[in-house]
C-alpha angles and dihedrals in degrees: 000000000000120000113238118226116241116239124202115220118201141155123267090252090057091052090051091053093048091047090049091052093050099044100031089226120136114246115196119218118243112287123235127215117259099264092041092050092050091049091048091052092047092049091046092052092046093049091047091051091049092046090055088058090054091048089050089053090050091049089049090054095046094047099032100051096061090044092053092047091049091048093052108040090163088077086079089067095049111087132195116191087348094303122109112253090230090061092049089050090056098039103040112015099064093054093049090049091047091054091049091046092050092050091048092050092047092052091048093049091050090048089054090053093048095045 
C-alpha cells in the first residue's frame, strides 16, 4: 500500500500572507475601483458602528447581571425546579441572551451590506 501525500488547500489570500512571511516582501491586497472602495469603506464603518452596539449590549449583560443579583438577594430564596433563580440567571440567561445578541448583530451586519 502506497502512502498518499497530504496536500494543503488554502485561499489565494492565505498563500499571499504565507509568501509575505517567508520573503519579508510587502504584498498589497487586491485594489478596488473608486466607487467600490468607497462603498467598502462605508459598509465597514457601518458594520463597526453596529458591532459596537452589540458589544455594549454584551457589556451591559456582563456588568448588569451581577448588579441585579446583588440588588435582589431574595432571588436566592426563590426556587424553580428546586434550583435557586439566581443560579439559573447566571447559568442559563447569559447564553440565551448571547444567542439573541449574535442573531441580532448578524442581521444588522447583513442589512449594512445590502443597504
